[in-house]
Amino acid sequence: MKETFELRDDYIPLCDLLKFCFVTESGGAAKHLIAEGNVLVDGEVELRKACKIRAGQVVSGDGFEIRVIAAP
């Protein structure tokens, strides 16, 4: 799944982004996925659940890629 997420604020916490883009069904599942080291931010493993994701970043993992852009 490749998706583009339009960011309306300065940032979105990583666990919320995964939930909003339906990578996981809940915030708890998102936190578990992150804690296992299965989520990359700009190609690097990210273990911080509340990592601030900003426009221009790419979040990826097994079967998904989310490009974050600023909302117009």
Short mmCIF file of C-alpha atoms in Angstrom, two decimals:
data_model
loop_
_atom_site.label_atom_id
_atom_site.label_comp_id
_atom_site.label_asym_id
_atom_site.label_seq_id
_atom_site.Cartn_x
_atom_site.Cartn_y
_atom_site.Cartn_z
CA MET A 1 0.00 0.00 0.00
CA LYS A 2 1.37 3.38 -1.03
CA GLU A 3 -0.36 6.41 0.38
CA THR A 4 0.07 10.16 0.66
CA PHE A 5 -0.99 11.80 3.92
CA GLU A 6 -1.81 15.52 3.96
CA LEU A 7 -0.55 17.01 7.21
CA ARG A 8 -2.67 19.90 8.49
CA ASP A 9 -0.59 20.67 11.60
CA ASP A 10 3.13 21.00 12.28
CA TYR A 11 3.45 17.27 12.98
CA ILE A 12 1.61 14.05 13.75
CA PRO A 13 2.80 11.40 16.23
CA LEU A 14 4.00 8.27 14.45
CA CYS A 15 1.53 5.93 16.19
CA ASP A 16 -1.38 8.21 15.20
CA LEU A 17 -0.25 8.33 11.57
CA LEU A 18 -0.22 4.52 11.35
CA LYS A 19 -3.71 4.37 12.82
CA PHE A 20 -5.15 7.15 10.61
CA CYS A 21 -3.75 5.52 7.46
CA PHE A 22 -5.19 2.13 8.45
CA VAL A 23 -1.80 0.41 8.69
CA THR A 24 -3.03 -0.81 12.09
CA GLU A 25 -6.53 -1.07 13.52
CA SER A 26 -5.73 0.72 16.78
CA GLY A 27 -3.21 2.93 18.49
CA GLY A 28 -2.14 0.00 20.66
CA ALA A 29 -1.40 -2.12 17.60
CA ALA A 30 0.57 0.78 16.11
CA LYS A 31 2.68 1.10 19.28
CA HIS A 32 3.37 -2.65 19.20
CA LEU A 33 4.43 -2.51 15.53
CA ILE A 34 6.80 0.38 16.28
CA ALA A 35 8.25 -1.28 19.42
CA GLU A 36 9.10 -4.39 17.39
CA GLY A 37 11.25 -2.27 15.04
CA ASN A 38 8.99 -2.81 12.03
CA VAL A 39 8.57 0.85 11.11
CA LEU A 40 11.06 3.00 9.21
CA VAL A 41 11.10 6.79 9.08
CA ASP A 42 13.15 8.09 6.15
CA GLY A 43 14.76 4.65 5.82
CA GLU A 44 15.86 4.35 9.48
CA VAL A 45 14.26 2.13 12.12
CA GLU A 46 12.20 4.26 14.49
CA LEU A 47 11.37 2.98 17.98
CA ARG A 48 9.80 6.12 19.44
CA LYS A 49 6.02 5.72 19.40
CA ALA A 50 5.33 9.46 19.58
CA CYS A 51 8.07 10.47 17.13
CA LYS A 52 6.98 13.72 15.47
CA ILE A 53 6.40 13.09 11.77
CA ARG A 54 6.56 16.24 9.66
CA ALA A 55 5.87 17.12 6.03
CA GLY A 56 8.51 15.71 3.70
CA GLN A 57 9.10 12.52 5.64
CA VAL A 58 8.39 8.96 4.47
CA VAL A 59 7.14 6.28 6.86
CA SER A 60 7.41 2.71 5.64
CA GLY A 61 7.37 -0.92 6.68
CA ASP A 62 6.38 -4.34 5.44
CA GLY A 63 3.67 -3.70 2.85
CA PHE A 64 3.20 0.03 3.32
CA GLU A 65 4.72 3.41 2.47
CA ILE A 66 3.29 6.73 3.59
CA ARG A 67 4.56 10.01 2.14
CA VAL A 68 3.71 12.94 4.36
CA ILE A 69 3.05 16.25 2.61
CA ALA A 70 1.86 19.64 3.83
CA ALA A 71 -1.82 20.29 3.23
CA PRO A 72 -2.45 23.15 0.80
#
